[in-house]
Structures are given as structure tokens and as C-alpha cells.
PDB file of C-alpha atoms and ligand atoms in Angstrom:
ATOM      1  CA  MET A  18     117.781 126.916 138.249  1.00 91.00           C
ATOM      2  CA  ASN A  19     118.377 130.213 139.930  1.00 93.00           C
ATOM      3  CA  ASN A  20     114.976 132.005 140.419  1.00 93.00           C
ATOM      4  CA  LYS A  21     113.158 129.479 138.297  1.00 97.00           C
ATOM      5  CA  THR A  22     109.951 128.024 139.992  1.00 98.00           C
ATOM      6  CA  VAL A  23     109.649 124.190 139.992  1.00 98.00           C
ATOM      7  CA  ILE A  24     106.592 121.987 140.922  1.00 98.00           C
ATOM      8  CA  VAL A  25     107.688 118.540 142.278  1.00 98.00           C
ATOM      9  CA  THR A  26     104.897 116.079 142.790  1.00 98.00           C
ATOM     10  CA  GLY A  27     105.594 113.705 145.652  1.00 98.00           C
ATOM     11  CA  GLY A  28     108.319 115.981 146.834  1.00 98.00           C
ATOM     12  CA  SER A  29     108.302 115.220 150.230  1.00 97.00           C
ATOM     13  CA  SER A  30     109.975 111.655 149.969  1.00 96.00           C
ATOM     14  CA  GLY A  31     112.135 109.530 148.017  1.00 95.00           C
ATOM     15  CA  MET A  32     113.499 110.714 144.508  1.00 97.00           C
ATOM     16  CA  GLY A  33     111.260 113.740 144.866  1.00 98.00           C
ATOM     17  CA  LYS A  34     112.657 114.964 148.220  1.00 98.00           C
ATOM     18  CA  TYR A  35     116.166 114.801 146.716  1.00 98.00           C
ATOM     19  CA  MET A  36     115.220 116.374 143.534  1.00 98.00           C
ATOM     20  CA  ALA A  37     113.484 119.360 145.330  1.00 98.00           C
ATOM     21  CA  LYS A  38     116.635 119.680 147.331  1.00 98.00           C
ATOM     22  CA  ARG A  39     118.970 120.030 144.446  1.00 98.00           C
ATOM     23  CA  PHE A  40     116.941 122.529 142.808  1.00 98.00           C
ATOM     24  CA  ALA A  41     116.200 124.735 146.140  1.00 98.00           C
ATOM     25  CA  ASP A  42     119.924 124.154 146.649  1.00 98.00           C
ATOM     26  CA  GLU A  43     120.537 125.868 143.084  1.00 97.00           C
ATOM     27  CA  GLY A  44     118.333 128.808 143.907  1.00 97.00           C
ATOM     28  CA  ALA A  45     115.025 127.710 142.528  1.00 98.00           C
ATOM     29  CA  ASN A  46     111.543 128.336 144.133  1.00 98.00           C
ATOM     30  CA  VAL A  47     110.366 124.855 144.694  1.00 98.00           C
ATOM     31  CA  VAL A  48     106.879 123.885 145.520  1.00 98.00           C
ATOM     32  CA  ILE A  49     106.660 120.394 147.031  1.00 98.00           C
ATOM     33  CA  THR A  50     103.394 118.476 146.844  1.00 98.00           C
ATOM     34  CA  GLY A  51     102.031 115.543 148.691  1.00 98.00           C
ATOM     35  CA  ARG A  52      99.201 113.991 150.622  1.00 98.00           C
ATOM     36  CA  LYS A  53     100.517 114.252 154.359  1.00 98.00           C
ATOM     37  CA  GLU A  54     100.607 117.819 155.361  1.00 98.00           C
ATOM     38  CA  GLU A  55     102.926 116.898 158.547  1.00 98.00           C
ATOM     39  CA  ARG A  56     105.651 115.512 156.332  1.00 98.00           C
ATOM     40  CA  LEU A  57     105.432 118.181 153.890  1.00 98.00           C
ATOM     41  CA  GLN A  58     106.031 120.894 156.529  1.00 98.00           C
ATOM     42  CA  LEU A  59     108.874 118.877 157.960  1.00 98.00           C
ATOM     43  CA  VAL A  60     110.687 118.221 154.583  1.00 98.00           C
ATOM     44  CA  LYS A  61     110.188 122.098 153.766  1.00 98.00           C
ATOM     45  CA  GLU A  62     112.001 122.964 157.090  1.00 98.00           C
ATOM     46  CA  GLU A  63     114.772 120.535 156.198  1.00 98.00           C
ATOM     47  CA  LEU A  64     115.118 121.973 152.466  1.00 98.00           C
ATOM     48  CA  LEU A  65     115.323 125.301 153.838  1.00 98.00           C
ATOM     49  CA  GLU A  66     118.368 124.328 155.869  1.00 98.00           C
ATOM     50  CA  THR A  67     120.621 124.461 152.838  1.00 98.00           C
ATOM     51  CA  ALA A  68     118.360 126.039 150.173  1.00 98.00           C
ATOM     52  CA  THR A  69     119.135 129.338 148.436  1.00 97.00           C
ATOM     53  CA  GLY A  70     115.687 129.513 146.975  1.00 96.00           C
ATOM     54  CA  LYS A  71     112.401 129.412 148.588  1.00 98.00           C
ATOM     55  CA  VAL A  72     110.035 126.565 149.276  1.00 98.00           C
ATOM     56  CA  MET A  73     106.522 125.940 149.743  1.00 98.00           C
ATOM     57  CA  TYR A  74     104.387 123.119 149.904  1.00 98.00           C
ATOM     58  CA  VAL A  75     100.771 122.381 148.523  1.00 98.00           C
ATOM     59  CA  GLN A  76      98.831 119.451 150.485  1.00 98.00           C
ATOM     60  CA  MET A  77      97.005 117.662 147.617  1.00 98.00           C
ATOM     61  CA  ASP A  78      96.559 114.445 145.707  1.00 98.00           C
ATOM     62  CA  VAL A  79      97.450 114.244 142.149  1.00 98.00           C
ATOM     63  CA  ARG A  80      94.384 111.996 141.465  1.00 98.00           C
ATOM     64  CA  GLU A  81      92.211 114.930 142.084  1.00 98.00           C
ATOM     65  CA  PRO A  82      91.746 117.558 139.428  1.00 98.00           C
ATOM     66  CA  ALA A  83      90.302 119.989 141.663  1.00 98.00           C
ATOM     67  CA  ASP A  84      93.410 119.860 143.793  1.00 98.00           C
ATOM     68  CA  VAL A  85      95.672 120.140 140.809  1.00 98.00           C
ATOM     69  CA  LYS A  86      94.303 123.261 139.819  1.00 98.00           C
ATOM     70  CA  ARG A  87      94.676 124.561 143.295  1.00 98.00           C
ATOM     71  CA  MET A  88      98.409 123.728 143.215  1.00 98.00           C
ATOM     72  CA  VAL A  89      98.928 125.633 139.901  1.00 98.00           C
ATOM     73  CA  ASP A  90      97.138 128.601 141.379  1.00 98.00           C
ATOM     74  CA  GLU A  91      98.650 128.469 144.755  1.00 98.00           C
ATOM     75  CA  ALA A  92     102.408 128.377 143.116  1.00 98.00           C
ATOM     76  CA  VAL A  93     101.539 131.241 140.892  1.00 98.00           C
ATOM     77  CA  GLU A  94     100.242 133.246 143.477  1.00 98.00           C
ATOM     78  CA  GLU A  95     103.450 132.540 145.755  1.00 98.00           C
ATOM     79  CA  PHE A  96     106.119 132.806 143.254  1.00 98.00           C
ATOM     80  CA  GLY A  97     104.468 134.431 140.261  1.00 97.00           C
ATOM     81  CA  ALA A  98     105.297 132.059 137.892  1.00 98.00           C
ATOM     82  CA  ILE A  99     105.839 128.391 137.002  1.00 98.00           C
ATOM     83  CA  ASP A 100     108.649 127.450 134.853  1.00 98.00           C
ATOM     84  CA  HIS A 101     109.043 123.328 135.264  1.00 98.00           C
ATOM     85  CA  LEU A 102     106.807 120.669 136.554  1.00 98.00           C
ATOM     86  CA  VAL A 103     108.358 117.284 137.664  1.00 98.00           C
ATOM     87  CA  ASN A 104     105.674 114.695 137.714  1.00 98.00           C
ATOM     88  CA  ASN A 105     107.138 112.235 140.300  1.00 98.00           C
ATOM     89  CA  ALA A 106     104.419 111.322 142.494  1.00 98.00           C
ATOM     90  CA  ALA A 107     104.122 107.518 142.113  1.00 97.00           C
ATOM     91  CA  GLY A 108     102.072 104.704 143.725  1.00 97.00           C
ATOM     92  CA  ASN A 109     103.251 100.913 143.531  1.00 96.00           C
ATOM     93  CA  PHE A 110     103.409  97.474 145.228  1.00 95.00           C
ATOM     94  CA  ILE A 111     104.441  94.065 144.326  1.00 95.00           C
ATOM     95  CA  VAL A 112     101.626  91.803 143.480  1.00 97.00           C
ATOM     96  CA  ALA A 113     100.980  88.799 141.218  1.00 98.00           C
ATOM     97  CA  ALA A 114      98.721  89.954 138.106  1.00 98.00           C
ATOM     98  CA  GLU A 115      96.058  87.339 138.856  1.00 98.00           C
ATOM     99  CA  GLU A 116      95.871  88.707 142.691  1.00 98.00           C
ATOM    100  CA  LEU A 117      95.388  92.695 141.850  1.00 98.00           C
ATOM    101  CA  SER A 118      92.106  93.724 142.592  1.00 98.00           C
ATOM    102  CA  ILE A 119      90.227  96.041 140.418  1.00 98.00           C
ATOM    103  CA  ASN A 120      90.696  98.857 142.843  1.00 98.00           C
ATOM    104  CA  GLY A 121      94.291  98.156 143.205  1.00 98.00           C
ATOM    105  CA  TRP A 122      94.786  98.438 139.426  1.00 98.00           C
ATOM    106  CA  ASN A 123      92.729 101.729 139.277  1.00 98.00           C
ATOM    107  CA  THR A 124      94.743 103.227 142.395  1.00 98.00           C
ATOM    108  CA  VAL A 125      98.091 102.839 140.460  1.00 98.00           C
ATOM    109  CA  ILE A 126      96.977 103.932 137.219  1.00 98.00           C
ATOM    110  CA  ASP A 127      95.022 107.109 138.850  1.00 98.00           C
ATOM    111  CA  ILE A 128      98.113 108.138 140.472  1.00 98.00           C
ATOM    112  CA  VAL A 129     100.830 107.466 137.859  1.00 98.00           C
ATOM    113  CA  LEU A 130      99.057 107.888 134.410  1.00 98.00           C
ATOM    114  CA  ASN A 131      96.012 110.092 135.274  1.00 98.00           C
ATOM    115  CA  GLY A 132      97.976 112.149 138.003  1.00 98.00           C
ATOM    116  CA  THR A 133     100.630 112.845 135.511  1.00 98.00           C
ATOM    117  CA  PHE A 134      98.214 113.807 132.859  1.00 98.00           C
ATOM    118  CA  TYR A 135      96.323 116.349 135.254  1.00 98.00           C
ATOM    119  CA  CYS A 136      99.331 117.937 136.511  1.00 98.00           C
ATOM    120  CA  SER A 137     100.707 118.373 132.747  1.00 98.00           C
ATOM    121  CA  LYS A 138      97.659 119.484 131.564  1.00 98.00           C
ATOM    122  CA  ALA A 139      96.949 122.234 134.520  1.00 98.00           C
ATOM    123  CA  VAL A 140     100.451 123.231 134.064  1.00 98.00           C
ATOM    124  CA  GLY A 141     100.645 123.327 130.311  1.00 98.00           C
ATOM    125  CA  GLU A 142      97.154 125.314 129.986  1.00 98.00           C
ATOM    126  CA  TYR A 143      98.870 128.133 132.112  1.00 98.00           C
ATOM    127  CA  TRP A 144     101.777 128.091 130.246  1.00 98.00           C
ATOM    128  CA  ILE A 145     100.072 128.284 126.836  1.00 98.00           C
ATOM    129  CA  LYS A 146      97.681 131.129 128.330  1.00 98.00           C
ATOM    130  CA  GLU A 147     100.816 133.145 129.602  1.00 97.00           C
ATOM    131  CA  LYS A 148     102.905 132.098 126.591  1.00 97.00           C
ATOM    132  CA  ARG A 149     105.695 130.682 128.650  1.00 96.00           C
ATOM    133  CA  LYS A 150     108.002 127.816 127.229  1.00 96.00           C
ATOM    134  CA  GLY A 151     107.881 125.483 130.346  1.00 97.00           C
ATOM    135  CA  THR A 152     109.522 122.331 130.621  1.00 98.00           C
ATOM    136  CA  ILE A 153     107.932 118.965 132.021  1.00 98.00           C
ATOM    137  CA  LEU A 154     110.056 116.103 133.484  1.00 98.00           C
ATOM    138  CA  ASN A 155     108.013 112.615 134.098  1.00 98.00           C
ATOM    139  CA  MET A 156     109.541 109.583 135.916  1.00 98.00           C
ATOM    140  CA  VAL A 157     109.053 106.336 134.257  1.00 98.00           C
ATOM    141  CA  ALA A 158     111.114 103.038 134.529  1.00 97.00           C
ATOM    142  CA  THR A 159     112.721 100.575 131.997  1.00 96.00           C
ATOM    143  CA  TYR A 160     109.785  98.303 132.353  1.00 96.00           C
ATOM    144  CA  ALA A 161     107.827 100.923 130.480  1.00 97.00           C
ATOM    145  CA  TRP A 162     109.439  99.238 127.369  1.00 96.00           C
ATOM    146  CA  ASP A 163     110.006  95.697 128.246  1.00 92.00           C
ATOM    147  CA  ALA A 164     108.021  93.781 131.068  1.00 94.00           C
ATOM    148  CA  GLY A 165     107.293  94.619 134.842  1.00 95.00           C
ATOM    149  CA  ALA A 166     106.456  91.111 136.215  1.00 95.00           C
ATOM    150  CA  GLY A 167     104.890  91.540 139.666  1.00 95.00           C
ATOM    151  CA  VAL A 168     104.260  95.321 138.998  1.00 97.00           C
ATOM    152  CA  ILE A 169     101.838  95.026 135.939  1.00 98.00           C
ATOM    153  CA  HIS A 170      99.783  98.056 137.128  1.00 98.00           C
ATOM    154  CA  SER A 171     102.932 100.300 137.347  1.00 98.00           C
ATOM    155  CA  ALA A 172     104.321  98.939 134.303  1.00 98.00           C
ATOM    156  CA  ALA A 173     101.459  99.671 132.085  1.00 98.00           C
ATOM    157  CA  ALA A 174     100.858 103.252 133.637  1.00 98.00           C
ATOM    158  CA  LYS A 175     104.621 103.815 133.145  1.00 98.00           C
ATOM    159  CA  ALA A 176     104.098 102.851 129.431  1.00 98.00           C
ATOM    160  CA  GLY A 177     101.378 105.397 129.229  1.00 98.00           C
ATOM    161  CA  VAL A 178     103.478 108.088 130.701  1.00 98.00           C
ATOM    162  CA  LEU A 179     106.349 107.214 128.381  1.00 98.00           C
ATOM    163  CA  SER A 180     103.715 107.545 125.230  1.00 98.00           C
ATOM    164  CA  LEU A 181     102.279 110.882 127.167  1.00 98.00           C
ATOM    165  CA  THR A 182     106.106 112.280 127.392  1.00 98.00           C
ATOM    166  CA  ARG A 183     106.578 111.760 123.502  1.00 98.00           C
ATOM    167  CA  THR A 184     103.172 112.835 122.393  1.00 98.00           C
ATOM    168  CA  LEU A 185     103.275 116.323 124.399  1.00 98.00           C
ATOM    169  CA  ALA A 186     106.711 116.601 123.392  1.00 98.00           C
ATOM    170  CA  VAL A 187     105.511 116.733 119.556  1.00 98.00           C
ATOM    171  CA  GLU A 188     102.331 118.393 120.371  1.00 98.00           C
ATOM    172  CA  TRP A 189     103.313 121.185 122.896  1.00 98.00           C
ATOM    173  CA  GLY A 190     106.892 121.307 121.420  1.00 98.00           C
ATOM    174  CA  SER A 191     105.848 122.316 118.030  1.00 98.00           C
ATOM    175  CA  LYS A 192     103.014 124.552 118.954  1.00 98.00           C
ATOM    176  CA  TYR A 193     104.533 126.170 122.182  1.00 98.00           C
ATOM    177  CA  GLY A 194     108.393 125.525 122.761  1.00 98.00           C
ATOM    178  CA  ILE A 195     107.430 123.257 125.632  1.00 98.00           C
ATOM    179  CA  ARG A 196     109.911 120.438 126.154  1.00 98.00           C
ATOM    180  CA  VAL A 197     108.781 117.352 127.556  1.00 98.00           C
ATOM    181  CA  ASN A 198     111.009 114.799 128.952  1.00 98.00           C
ATOM    182  CA  ALA A 199     111.614 111.618 131.110  1.00 98.00           C
ATOM    183  CA  ILE A 200     114.016 109.839 133.478  1.00 98.00           C
ATOM    184  CA  ALA A 201     113.895 106.060 133.630  1.00 98.00           C
ATOM    185  CA  PRO A 202     115.667 105.360 136.931  1.00 97.00           C
ATOM    186  CA  GLY A 203     116.990 101.837 137.937  1.00 96.00           C
ATOM    187  CA  PRO A 204     117.076 100.601 141.657  1.00 95.00           C
ATOM    188  CA  ILE A 205     117.890 103.916 143.600  1.00 96.00           C
ATOM    189  CA  GLU A 206     118.784 103.972 147.391  1.00 95.00           C
ATOM    190  CA  ARG A 207     116.730 105.557 149.855  1.00 92.00           C
ATOM    191  CA  THR A 208     113.603 105.791 147.600  1.00 92.00           C
ATOM    192  CA  GLY A 209     109.974 104.373 147.932  1.00 84.00           C
ATOM    193  CA  GLY A 210     110.939 102.032 145.219  1.00 83.00           C
ATOM    194  CA  ALA A 211     113.715 100.349 146.993  1.00 84.00           C
ATOM    195  CA  GLU A 212     111.551 100.465 150.284  1.00 82.00           C
ATOM    196  CA  LYS A 213     108.813  98.820 148.976  1.00 81.00           C
ATOM    197  CA  LEU A 214     109.948  96.743 146.095  1.00 85.00           C
ATOM    198  CA  MET A 215     112.936  95.130 147.625  1.00 84.00           C
ATOM    199  CA  LEU A 216     110.940  92.555 149.731  1.00 85.00           C
ATOM    200  CA  SER A 217     114.006  91.062 151.661  1.00 90.00           C
ATOM    201  CA  PRO A 218     117.830  91.713 151.738  1.00 90.00           C
ATOM    202  CA  GLU A 219     118.347  88.599 149.318  1.00 92.00           C
ATOM    203  CA  MET A 220     116.179  90.329 146.757  1.00 90.00           C
ATOM    204  CA  ALA A 221     117.917  93.575 147.009  1.00 92.00           C
ATOM    205  CA  GLU A 222     121.156  91.572 146.866  1.00 93.00           C
ATOM    206  CA  ARG A 223     119.951  89.917 143.439  1.00 92.00           C
ATOM    207  CA  THR A 224     119.003  93.137 142.233  1.00 92.00           C
ATOM    208  CA  ARG A 225     122.381  94.770 142.984  1.00 94.00           C
ATOM    209  CA  GLN A 226     124.166  91.783 141.296  1.00 93.00           C
ATOM    210  CA  SER A 227     121.741  92.316 138.146  1.00 93.00           C
ATOM    211  CA  VAL A 228     123.300  95.858 137.857  1.00 96.00           C
ATOM    212  CA  PRO A 229     126.471  95.938 135.771  1.00 95.00           C
ATOM    213  CA  LEU A 230     127.809  98.697 137.993  1.00 96.00           C
ATOM    214  CA  LYS A 231     126.873  96.265 140.984  1.00 95.00           C
ATOM    215  CA  ARG A 232     125.468  99.016 143.113  1.00 96.00           C
ATOM    216  CA  PHE A 233     122.092 100.919 143.432  1.00 96.00           C
ATOM    217  CA  GLY A 234     122.160 104.360 142.260  1.00 97.00           C
ATOM    218  CA  LYS A 235     121.890 107.307 144.451  1.00 97.00           C
ATOM    219  CA  PRO A 236     118.914 109.810 144.495  1.00 98.00           C
ATOM    220  CA  GLU A 237     121.493 112.543 144.379  1.00 98.00           C
ATOM    221  CA  GLU A 238     122.341 111.400 140.666  1.00 98.00           C
ATOM    222  CA  ILE A 239     118.814 111.119 139.676  1.00 98.00           C
ATOM    223  CA  ALA A 240     118.535 114.734 140.968  1.00 98.00           C
ATOM    224  CA  GLY A 241     121.373 115.974 139.156  1.00 98.00           C
ATOM    225  CA  LEU A 242     120.132 114.509 136.117  1.00 98.00           C
ATOM    226  CA  ALA A 243     116.889 116.048 136.674  1.00 98.00           C
ATOM    227  CA  CYS A 244     118.435 119.425 136.912  1.00 98.00           C
ATOM    228  CA  PHE A 245     120.312 119.125 133.690  1.00 98.00           C
ATOM    229  CA  LEU A 246     117.299 118.038 131.823  1.00 98.00           C
ATOM    230  CA  LEU A 247     115.234 121.013 133.216  1.00 98.00           C
ATOM    231  CA  SER A 248     118.181 123.391 132.298  1.00 97.00           C
ATOM    232  CA  ASP A 249     118.979 125.473 129.232  1.00 96.00           C
ATOM    233  CA  ASP A 250     121.820 123.258 128.904  1.00 97.00           C
ATOM    234  CA  ALA A 251     119.120 120.481 127.854  1.00 98.00           C
ATOM    235  CA  SER A 252     117.290 123.366 125.725  1.00 98.00           C
ATOM    236  CA  TYR A 253     117.302 120.844 122.396  1.00 98.00           C
ATOM    237  CA  ILE A 254     116.461 117.669 124.182  1.00 98.00           C
ATOM    238  CA  ASN A 255     112.723 117.066 123.705  1.00 98.00           C
ATOM    239  CA  GLY A 256     110.537 113.706 123.821  1.00 98.00           C
ATOM    240  CA  GLU A 257     113.740 111.909 125.366  1.00 98.00           C
ATOM    241  CA  VAL A 258     113.921 109.292 127.905  1.00 98.00           C
ATOM    242  CA  VAL A 259     117.272 109.250 129.752  1.00 98.00           C
ATOM    243  CA  THR A 260     117.693 105.726 131.603  1.00 98.00           C
ATOM    244  CA  MET A 261     119.939 105.960 134.595  1.00 98.00           C
ATOM    245  CA  ASP A 262     120.114 102.401 135.919  1.00 97.00           C
ATOM    246  CA  GLY A 263     123.860 101.414 136.027  1.00 97.00           C
ATOM    247  CA  GLY A 264     123.104  99.438 132.617  1.00 96.00           C
ATOM    248  CA  GLN A 265     120.739  97.217 134.559  1.00 95.00           C
ATOM    249  CA  TRP A 266     118.028  96.611 131.802  1.00 95.00           C
ATOM    250  CA  LEU A 267     120.783  95.913 129.308  1.00 95.00           C
ATOM    251  CA  ASN A 268     121.958  93.072 131.389  1.00 92.00           C
ATOM    252  CA  GLN A 269     119.662  90.092 129.757  1.00 79.00           C
ATOM    253  CA  LEU A 270     122.489  87.705 129.142  1.00 71.00           C
ATOM    254  CA  PRO A 271     121.652  84.209 130.783  1.00 64.00           C
ATOM    255  CA  PHE A 272     124.631  83.844 132.966  1.00 59.00           C
TER     256      PHE A 272
HETATM  257  C1  HXC B 316      97.755  94.060 146.792  1.00 77.24           C
HETATM  258  C2  HXC B 316      97.441  96.178 147.417  1.00 77.24           C
HETATM  259  C3  HXC B 316      98.389  96.377 147.955  1.00 77.24           C
HETATM  260  C4  HXC B 316      99.488  95.414 148.210  1.00 77.24           C
HETATM  261  C5  HXC B 316      97.267  97.988 148.375  1.00 77.24           C
HETATM  262  N1  HXC B 316      96.606  97.316 147.633  1.00 77.24           N
HETATM  263  N2  HXC B 316      98.621  97.634 148.582  1.00 77.24           N
HETATM  264  N3  HXC B 316      96.966  94.857 146.815  1.00 77.24           N
HETATM  265  N4  HXC B 316      99.055  93.980 147.680  1.00 77.24           N
HETATM  266  N5  HXC B 316     100.736  95.477 148.720  1.00 77.24           N
HETATM  267  C6  HXC B 316      95.396  97.391 146.917  1.00 77.24           C
HETATM  268  C7  HXC B 316      94.155  97.826 147.968  1.00 77.24           C
HETATM  269  O1  HXC B 316      93.910  96.506 148.914  1.00 77.24           O
HETATM  270  C8  HXC B 316      93.256  98.318 147.606  1.00 77.24           C
HETATM  271  O2  HXC B 316      92.412  97.593 146.861  1.00 77.24           O
HETATM  272  C9  HXC B 316      93.916  99.296 146.530  1.00 77.24           C
HETATM  273  O3  HXC B 316      95.100  98.807 146.474  1.00 77.24           O
HETATM  274  C10 HXC B 316      94.085 100.657 147.014  1.00 77.24           C
HETATM  275  O4  HXC B 316      94.722 100.757 148.194  1.00 77.24           O
HETATM  276  P1  HXC B 316      94.644 101.837 149.099  1.00 77.24           P
HETATM  277  O5  HXC B 316      95.674 101.646 150.439  1.00 77.24           O
HETATM  278  O6  HXC B 316      93.053 102.222 149.671  1.00 77.24           O
HETATM  279  O7  HXC B 316      95.173 103.037 148.281  1.00 77.24           O
HETATM  280  P2  HXC B 316      95.834 104.473 148.644  1.00 77.24           P
HETATM  281  O8  HXC B 316      95.632 104.642 150.111  1.00 77.24           O
HETATM  282  O9  HXC B 316      95.323 105.411 147.900  1.00 77.24           O
HETATM  283  O10 HXC B 316      97.436 104.093 148.440  1.00 77.24           O
HETATM  284  C11 HXC B 316      97.783 104.037 147.166  1.00 77.24           C
HETATM  285  C12 HXC B 316      98.968 103.023 147.471  1.00 77.24           C
HETATM  286  C13 HXC B 316     100.154 103.549 148.441  1.00 77.24           C
HETATM  287  C14 HXC B 316      99.710 103.085 145.841  1.00 77.24           C
HETATM  288  C15 HXC B 316      98.457 101.655 147.745  1.00 77.24           C
HETATM  289  O11 HXC B 316     101.203 102.300 148.433  1.00 77.24           O
HETATM  290  C16 HXC B 316     100.595 104.700 148.226  1.00 77.24           C
HETATM  291  O12 HXC B 316     100.048 105.806 148.457  1.00 77.24           O
HETATM  292  N6  HXC B 316     101.949 104.786 147.709  1.00 77.24           N
HETATM  293  C17 HXC B 316     102.563 106.051 147.308  1.00 77.24           C
HETATM  294  C18 HXC B 316     104.141 105.691 147.703  1.00 77.24           C
HETATM  295  C19 HXC B 316     104.702 104.525 146.682  1.00 77.24           C
HETATM  296  O13 HXC B 316     104.008 103.563 146.417  1.00 77.24           O
HETATM  297  N7  HXC B 316     105.861 104.796 146.360  1.00 77.24           N
HETATM  298  C20 HXC B 316     106.559 103.997 145.611  1.00 77.24           C
HETATM  299  C21 HXC B 316     106.791 104.291 144.214  1.00 77.24           C
HETATM  300  S1  HXC B 316     107.840 103.199 143.485  1.00 77.24           S
HETATM  301  P3  HXC B 316      90.908  96.847 147.335  1.00 77.24           P
HETATM  302  O14 HXC B 316      90.457  95.848 146.143  1.00 77.24           O
HETATM  303  O15 HXC B 316      91.190  95.988 148.583  1.00 77.24           O
HETATM  304  O16 HXC B 316      90.035  98.085 147.637  1.00 77.24           O
HETATM  305  C22 HXC B 316     107.706 103.154 141.871  1.00 77.24           C
HETATM  306  C23 HXC B 316     108.852 102.420 141.348  1.00 77.24           C
HETATM  307  C24 HXC B 316     109.143 102.768 139.802  1.00 77.24           C
HETATM  308  O17 HXC B 316     107.062 103.735 141.382  1.00 77.24           O
HETATM  309  C25 HXC B 316     110.316 101.933 139.101  1.00 77.24           C
HETATM  310  C26 HXC B 316     111.631 102.078 139.769  1.00 77.24           C
HETATM  311  C27 HXC B 316     112.514 100.985 139.004  1.00 77.24           C
END
């Protein structure tokens, strides 16, 4: 990652923050984005404590195409180039499908699916114009291919991101050498998903028991995988989804 420039959307909290930290510790110039400037500033300072690369932030909302364009412009102006994009920004909450409002549905689709497309398109256009072979990493969930009861908006959006991952991997891989991959994390401690979706200690324990390895994953483990998928060690991996969930989604036996 040394001297590479990586954009991590939603990089000021949860998994995004741990990925940004790993990249910066490995010598990358990291751009973290988020909606709350105060939080971005704090996390930038935290990352700089151990970073060997540089860190900047862009206060923005992935739902706003004008913000996304500004993110690309500011990253290029500060670091001279963009090498990798991690579409990590997400929104989610537990709700019964029949109780989900239209605005609630649209909000999650907008952040997760539209936001991922807006950022991919803006950074992809920059790479195509500059003839650079960049790499995109998307975040999905195993419920993108089975069922997300209680999170229908997120499940539908992540299924869209999965399709976007594979489609861009083919379109942009064949024309421009741009690689596009995804990670499907399971329950990961210290993340927005764990905090927002585990509504009680009992629910957290039930989730833990559903994982064959009987533990939550660590955000540092996701960060290590992200680093590998962006690096040249993964230069022949394209259009792939790597599940990191302790085997949880395979644990379908009724006992
Ligand atoms: C029902 C809800 C709700 C809830 C919001 N809404 N929370 N409905 N139950 N708990 C509805 C609101 O009533 C409103 O609809 C609409 O959603 C928009 O809400 P706002 O608060 O105005 O939206 P906004 O401020 O844009 O915030 C977006 C958000 C918020 C998604 C609601 O939680 C957010 O910003 N989250 C970002 C961080 C996050 O969620 N991280 C977790 C990612 S976990 P009405 O009709 O009332 O106007 C993840 C897990 C992946 O993705 C898989 C892991 C295995």
C-alpha cells in the first residue's frame, strides 16, 4: 500500500475506520469521508498517531453526486492520484418489512446502492480519463444472496451492490484493467452493524452461537483482507466476493 492513495467512504467509524488505519499504517495516503466533520477530524488525528502515510478527510454525503465529485477532485488535488476506492459507507436499521416507510426504504437504497454507484462512477471516470488501473472494493453481506429478514432495504441494496461488483468487474476489467471485488463480512465487533443490529445481549449471544467459530470477527481481520484484495498480491482476483463470517452463513443445519 506504500504511497498508494485510497479513498474509504464512511471511513470515520466502524469497519471503515479500521480499514483506513491499516492502509495508513502500511504507508498509504488515505482519504476518509463521512457526514460529520468533527468526527472526521478526530479520526484523522487518531490515524496519524500510527500512520506512515498521510491522512485527509472530505466531509460529504455519498448520496449527493456533487459531493462525490468534490471528493474525487480534493483527493487528486491533495495526493496527485487515486489508486483504490473502498465503498464502505452504509446505512441500516432493523425494521419489519411491513413497517418500513417509503422514505426509510429510499434512504438505505440511496446510501448503500446509489452511493456505491456514484462513487464508483466518479472514481472510475477519473481512472479511465487518466488511463490508470485502479481497484474498487465494495462491502456486501451474506444476505445479499440468501435472505435478510428484518433488514429488507439493506439486503436488497447489498444484492444490488453484489451485481454492481460483478458487472463492473467485467465491463471495466475487460476495457480498462480496473478490478472490482467485494467483502461479505459476518458479525464484526466494534462496528455500526454490531452496535445497531444486535438489539440485546441475548441477540448478540444468539448471533455468536450461530457462528461455527463461536465468536464475532474483528475489524482488524476485515482490514487485513481489504488490504490483500487491493494489493498486487490479488492482481488476478476480479469480480469476487470473499466472505469473512467465521462460516456463519453455511451453518444452516436445524440443530
Ligand atoms: C424504522 C427508521 C429507523 C428505524 C430511520 N428510519 N431509522 N424506520 N426504524 N430504526 C426511517 C426514518 O423514520 C425516515 O423515514 C427514514 O428512515 C430516514 O431516516 P433519517 O434519520 O431521516 O435518515 P438519515 O439521517 O439520512 O440517516 C440514515 C440512517 C441512519 C440509515 C437512518 O441510521 C444512518 O445514517 N446510519 C449510518 C450508519 C449505519 O447505519 N451503519 C450501520 C451499517 S450496518 P420517515 O418515513 O419517517 O421519513 C450494515 C450491516 C451490513 O450495513 C451487514 C453486516 C452483517
